[in-house]
Coordinates of N, CA, C and O in Angstrom, one line a residue:
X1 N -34.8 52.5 40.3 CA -33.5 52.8 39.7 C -33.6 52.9 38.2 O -33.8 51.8 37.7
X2 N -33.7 53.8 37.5 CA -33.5 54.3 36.1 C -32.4 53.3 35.4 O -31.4 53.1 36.0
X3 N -32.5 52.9 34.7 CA -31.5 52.1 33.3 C -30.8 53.1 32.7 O -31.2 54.1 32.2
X4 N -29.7 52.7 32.7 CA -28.6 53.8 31.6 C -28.4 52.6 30.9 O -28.2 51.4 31.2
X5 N -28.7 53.9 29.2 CA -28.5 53.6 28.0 C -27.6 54.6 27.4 O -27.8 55.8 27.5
X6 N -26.7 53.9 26.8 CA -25.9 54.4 25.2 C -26.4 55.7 24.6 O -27.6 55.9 24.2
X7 N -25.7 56.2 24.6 CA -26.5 58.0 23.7 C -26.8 57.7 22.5 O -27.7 58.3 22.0
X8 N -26.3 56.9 21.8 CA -27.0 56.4 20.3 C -27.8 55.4 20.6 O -27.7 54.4 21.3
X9 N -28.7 55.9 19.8 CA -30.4 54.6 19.9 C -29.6 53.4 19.0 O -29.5 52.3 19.5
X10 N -29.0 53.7 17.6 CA -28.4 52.2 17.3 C -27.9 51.4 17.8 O -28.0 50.3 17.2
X11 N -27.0 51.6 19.4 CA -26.5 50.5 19.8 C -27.3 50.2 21.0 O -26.9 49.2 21.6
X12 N -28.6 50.8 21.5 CA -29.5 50.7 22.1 C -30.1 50.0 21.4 O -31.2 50.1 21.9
X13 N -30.3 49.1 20.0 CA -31.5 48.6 19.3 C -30.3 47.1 19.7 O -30.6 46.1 20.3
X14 N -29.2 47.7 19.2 CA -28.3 46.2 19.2 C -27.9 45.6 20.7 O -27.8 44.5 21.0
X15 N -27.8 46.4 21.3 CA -27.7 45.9 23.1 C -29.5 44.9 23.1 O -29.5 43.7 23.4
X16 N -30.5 45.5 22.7 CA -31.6 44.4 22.8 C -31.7 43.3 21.9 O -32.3 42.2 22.0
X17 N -31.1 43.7 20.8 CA -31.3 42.6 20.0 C -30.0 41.2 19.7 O -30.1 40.0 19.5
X18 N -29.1 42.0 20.0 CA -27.8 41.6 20.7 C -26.2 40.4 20.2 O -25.0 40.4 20.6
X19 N -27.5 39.3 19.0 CA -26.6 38.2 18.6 C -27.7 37.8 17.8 O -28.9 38.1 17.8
X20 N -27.1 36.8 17.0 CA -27.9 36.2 15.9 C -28.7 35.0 16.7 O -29.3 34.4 15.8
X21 N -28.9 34.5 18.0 CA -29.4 34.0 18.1 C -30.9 34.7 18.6 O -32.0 34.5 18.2
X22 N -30.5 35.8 19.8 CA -32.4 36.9 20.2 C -33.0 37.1 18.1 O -34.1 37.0 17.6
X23 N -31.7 37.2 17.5 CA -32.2 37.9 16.0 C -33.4 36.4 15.7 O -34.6 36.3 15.9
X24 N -32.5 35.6 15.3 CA -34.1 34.2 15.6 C -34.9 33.7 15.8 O -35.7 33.1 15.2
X25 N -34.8 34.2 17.3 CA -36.0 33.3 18.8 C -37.0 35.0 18.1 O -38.2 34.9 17.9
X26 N -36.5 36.1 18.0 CA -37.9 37.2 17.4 C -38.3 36.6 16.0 O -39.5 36.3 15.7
X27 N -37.2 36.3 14.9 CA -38.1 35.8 13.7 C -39.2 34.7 14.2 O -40.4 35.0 14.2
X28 N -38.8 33.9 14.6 CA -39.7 33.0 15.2 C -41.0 33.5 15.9 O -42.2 33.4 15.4
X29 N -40.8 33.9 16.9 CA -41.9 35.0 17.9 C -42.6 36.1 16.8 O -43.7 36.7 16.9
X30 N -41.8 36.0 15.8 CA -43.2 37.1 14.9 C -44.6 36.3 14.5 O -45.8 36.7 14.4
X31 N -44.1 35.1 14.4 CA -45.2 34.2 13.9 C -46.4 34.0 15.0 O -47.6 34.1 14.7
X32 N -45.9 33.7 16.1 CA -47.0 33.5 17.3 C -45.9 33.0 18.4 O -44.7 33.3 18.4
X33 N -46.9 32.2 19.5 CA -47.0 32.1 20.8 C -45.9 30.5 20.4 O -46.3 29.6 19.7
X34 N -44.8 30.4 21.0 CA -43.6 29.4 20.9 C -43.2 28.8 21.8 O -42.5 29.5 22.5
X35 N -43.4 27.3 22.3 CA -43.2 26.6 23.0 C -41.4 26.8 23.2 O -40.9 27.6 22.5
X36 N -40.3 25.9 24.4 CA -39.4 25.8 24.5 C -38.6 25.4 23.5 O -37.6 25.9 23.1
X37 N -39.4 23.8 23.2 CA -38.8 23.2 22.2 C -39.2 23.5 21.3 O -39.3 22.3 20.9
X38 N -39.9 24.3 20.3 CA -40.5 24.2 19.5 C -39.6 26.1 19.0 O -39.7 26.9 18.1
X39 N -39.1 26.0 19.7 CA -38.0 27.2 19.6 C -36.2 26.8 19.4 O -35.2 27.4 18.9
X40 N -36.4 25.6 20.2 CA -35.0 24.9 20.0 C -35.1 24.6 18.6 O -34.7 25.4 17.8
X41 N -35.7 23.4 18.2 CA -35.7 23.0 17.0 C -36.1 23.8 15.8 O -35.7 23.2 14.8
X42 N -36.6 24.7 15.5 CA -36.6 25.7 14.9 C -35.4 26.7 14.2 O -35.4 27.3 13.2
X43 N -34.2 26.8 15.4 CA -33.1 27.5 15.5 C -32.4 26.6 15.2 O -31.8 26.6 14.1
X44 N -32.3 25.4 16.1 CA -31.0 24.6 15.2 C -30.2 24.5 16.2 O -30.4 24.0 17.3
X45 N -29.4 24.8 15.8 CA -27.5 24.4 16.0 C -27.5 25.1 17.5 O -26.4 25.0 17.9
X46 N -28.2 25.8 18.4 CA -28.5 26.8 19.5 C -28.3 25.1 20.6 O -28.5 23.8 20.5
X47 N -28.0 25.8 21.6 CA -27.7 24.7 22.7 C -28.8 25.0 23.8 O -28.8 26.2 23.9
X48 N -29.6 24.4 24.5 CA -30.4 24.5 25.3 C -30.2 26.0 26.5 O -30.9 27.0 26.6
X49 N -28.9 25.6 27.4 CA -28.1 27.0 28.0 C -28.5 27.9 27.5 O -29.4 28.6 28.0
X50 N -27.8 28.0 26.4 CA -27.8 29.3 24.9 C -29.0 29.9 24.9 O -29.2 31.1 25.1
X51 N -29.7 29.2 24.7 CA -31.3 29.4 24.8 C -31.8 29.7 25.6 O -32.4 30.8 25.3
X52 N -32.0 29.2 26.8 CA -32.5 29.7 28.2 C -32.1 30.9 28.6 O -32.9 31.6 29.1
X53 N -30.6 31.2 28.3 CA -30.0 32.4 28.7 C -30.6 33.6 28.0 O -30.9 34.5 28.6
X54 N -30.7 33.6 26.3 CA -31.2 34.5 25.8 C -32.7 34.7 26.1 O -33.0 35.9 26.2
X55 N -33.4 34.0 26.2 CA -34.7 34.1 26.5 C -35.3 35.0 27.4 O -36.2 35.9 27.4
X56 N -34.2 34.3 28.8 CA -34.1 35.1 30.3 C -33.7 36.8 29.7 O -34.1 37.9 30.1
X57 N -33.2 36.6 29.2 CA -32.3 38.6 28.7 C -33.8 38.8 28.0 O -34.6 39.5 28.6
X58 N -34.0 38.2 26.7 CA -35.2 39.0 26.0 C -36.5 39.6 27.5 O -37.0 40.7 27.7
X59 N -36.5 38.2 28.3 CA -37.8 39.0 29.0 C -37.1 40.0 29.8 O -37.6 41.1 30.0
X60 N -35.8 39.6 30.5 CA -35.6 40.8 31.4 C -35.8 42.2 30.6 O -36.1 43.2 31.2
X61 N -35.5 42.1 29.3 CA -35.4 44.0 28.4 C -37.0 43.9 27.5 O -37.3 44.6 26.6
X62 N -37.7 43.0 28.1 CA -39.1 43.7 28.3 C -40.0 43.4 26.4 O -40.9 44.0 25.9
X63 N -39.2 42.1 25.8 CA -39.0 42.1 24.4 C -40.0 40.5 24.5 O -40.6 40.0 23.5
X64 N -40.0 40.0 25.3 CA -40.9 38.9 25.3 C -42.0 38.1 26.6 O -42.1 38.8 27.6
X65 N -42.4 37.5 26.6 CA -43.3 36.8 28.1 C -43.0 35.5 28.1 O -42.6 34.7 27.3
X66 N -43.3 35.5 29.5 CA -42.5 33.9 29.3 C -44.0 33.3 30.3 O -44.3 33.9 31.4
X67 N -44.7 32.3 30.0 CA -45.9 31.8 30.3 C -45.4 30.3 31.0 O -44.4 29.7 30.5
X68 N -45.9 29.9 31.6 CA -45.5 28.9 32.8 C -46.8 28.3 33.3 O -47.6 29.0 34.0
X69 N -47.4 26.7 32.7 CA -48.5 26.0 32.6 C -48.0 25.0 34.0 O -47.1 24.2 34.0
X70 N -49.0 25.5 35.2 CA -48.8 24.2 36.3 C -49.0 22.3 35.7 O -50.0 21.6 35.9
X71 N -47.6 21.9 35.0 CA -47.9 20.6 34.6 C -47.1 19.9 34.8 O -46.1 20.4 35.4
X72 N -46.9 18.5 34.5 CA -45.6 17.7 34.5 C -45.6 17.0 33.4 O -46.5 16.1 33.3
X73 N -44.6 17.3 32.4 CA -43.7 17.8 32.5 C -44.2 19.6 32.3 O -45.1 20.0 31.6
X74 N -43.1 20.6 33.2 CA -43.4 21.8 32.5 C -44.0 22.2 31.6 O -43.5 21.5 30.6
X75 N -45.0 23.2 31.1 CA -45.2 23.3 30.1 C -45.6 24.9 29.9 O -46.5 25.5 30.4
X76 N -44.1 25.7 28.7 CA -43.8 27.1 29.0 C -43.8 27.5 27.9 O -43.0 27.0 27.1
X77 N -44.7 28.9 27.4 CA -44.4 29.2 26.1 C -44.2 31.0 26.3 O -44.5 31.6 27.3
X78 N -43.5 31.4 25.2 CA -42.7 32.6 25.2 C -43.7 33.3 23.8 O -44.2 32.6 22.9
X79 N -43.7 35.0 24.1 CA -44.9 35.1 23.4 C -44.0 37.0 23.6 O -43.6 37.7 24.5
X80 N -44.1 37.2 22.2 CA -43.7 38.8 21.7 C -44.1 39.7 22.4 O -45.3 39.8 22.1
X81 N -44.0 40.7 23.4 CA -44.8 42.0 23.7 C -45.0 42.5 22.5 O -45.0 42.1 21.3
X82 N -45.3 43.9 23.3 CA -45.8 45.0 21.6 C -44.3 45.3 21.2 O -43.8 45.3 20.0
X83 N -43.7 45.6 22.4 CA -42.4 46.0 21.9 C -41.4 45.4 21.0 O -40.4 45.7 20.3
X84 N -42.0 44.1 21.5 CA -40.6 43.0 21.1 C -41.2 42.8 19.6 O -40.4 42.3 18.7
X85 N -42.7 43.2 19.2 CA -43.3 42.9 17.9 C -42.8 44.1 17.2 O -42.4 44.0 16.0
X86 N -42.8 45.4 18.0 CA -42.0 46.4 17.0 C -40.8 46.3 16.4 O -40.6 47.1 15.6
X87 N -39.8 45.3 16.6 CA -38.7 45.2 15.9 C -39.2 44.2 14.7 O -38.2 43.4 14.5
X88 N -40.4 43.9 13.9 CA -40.5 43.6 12.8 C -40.1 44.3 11.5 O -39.6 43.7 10.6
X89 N -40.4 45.6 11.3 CA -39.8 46.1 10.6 C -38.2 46.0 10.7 O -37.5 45.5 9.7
X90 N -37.7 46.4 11.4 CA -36.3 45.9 11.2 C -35.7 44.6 10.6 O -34.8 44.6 9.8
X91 N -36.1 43.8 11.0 CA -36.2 41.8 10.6 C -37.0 41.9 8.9 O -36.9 41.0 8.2
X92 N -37.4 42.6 8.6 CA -38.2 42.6 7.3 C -36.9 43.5 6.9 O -35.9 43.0 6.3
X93 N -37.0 44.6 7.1 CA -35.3 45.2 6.3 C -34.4 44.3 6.4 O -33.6 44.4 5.5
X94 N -34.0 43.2 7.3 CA -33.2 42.8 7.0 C -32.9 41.6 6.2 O -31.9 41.1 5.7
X95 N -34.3 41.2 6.3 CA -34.7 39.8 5.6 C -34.6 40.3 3.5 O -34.4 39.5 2.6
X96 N -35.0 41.6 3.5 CA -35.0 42.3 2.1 C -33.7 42.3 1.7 O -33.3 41.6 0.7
X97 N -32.6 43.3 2.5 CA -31.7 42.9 2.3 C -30.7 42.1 2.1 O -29.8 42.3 1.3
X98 N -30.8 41.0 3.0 CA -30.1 40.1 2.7 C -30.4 39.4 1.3 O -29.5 39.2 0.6
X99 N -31.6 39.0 1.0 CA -32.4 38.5 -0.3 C -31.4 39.3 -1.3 O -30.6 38.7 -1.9
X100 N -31.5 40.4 -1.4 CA -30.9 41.0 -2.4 C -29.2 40.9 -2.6 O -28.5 40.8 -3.6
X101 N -28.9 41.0 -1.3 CA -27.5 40.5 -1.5 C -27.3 39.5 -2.3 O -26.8 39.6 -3.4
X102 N -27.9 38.0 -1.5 CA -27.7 36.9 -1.8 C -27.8 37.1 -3.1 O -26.7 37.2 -3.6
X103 N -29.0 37.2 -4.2 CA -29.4 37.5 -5.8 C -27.9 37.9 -6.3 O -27.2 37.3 -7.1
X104 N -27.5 39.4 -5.7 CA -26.3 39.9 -6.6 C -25.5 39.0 -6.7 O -24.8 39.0 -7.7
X105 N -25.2 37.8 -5.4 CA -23.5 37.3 -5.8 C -24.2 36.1 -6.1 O -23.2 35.3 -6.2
X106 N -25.2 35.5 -6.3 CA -25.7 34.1 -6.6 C -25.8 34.4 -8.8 O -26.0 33.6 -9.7
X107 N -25.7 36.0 -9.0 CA -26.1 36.4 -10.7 C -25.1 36.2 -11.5 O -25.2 36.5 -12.7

């Protein structure tokens, strides 16, 4: 069964990327290979749910891996595709702009 998408790729970038919290869990995933918690505490103020839930969407739309170690306690780390690594430039545009914002009204 084929996926319907939005006729504009913009809101096809924003349906994957979706809330400021996926915008995070990828800053984060730019860096490397990110444990559960080590993604909770990183983000912050994110509630565990919150987190599980987005995680679950990032891999369902094909934007991250979710790795599962036979241990006790679990032990699961979440790791960028290529795809989910191509939205770096975007996160870099937006990390510039914001920088520059912040400068104009901090002058």
């Amino acid at each position: 069964m084929r996926k319907e998408f939005p006729a504009c790729p913009v809101e096809i970038t924003l349906q994957l990327m979706g809330n400021k919290w996926k915008v995070l869990i990828i800053r984060d995933l730019l860096e490397g290979t990110r444990r559960f918690g080590e993604l909770k505490k990183s983000i912050g103020s994110i509630t565990q749910k919150v987190l599980t839930q987005n995680l679950r969407e990032m891999e369902e739309s094909g934007l991250l891996t979710r790795k599962v170690y036979p241990e006790v306690p679990p032990k699961v780390e979440y790791t960028l595709t290529k795809t989910g690594y191509s939205l770096k430039p975007i996160l870099d545009s937006m990390y510039a702009w914001g920088t520059d914002y912040k400068d104009k009204l901090s002058s």
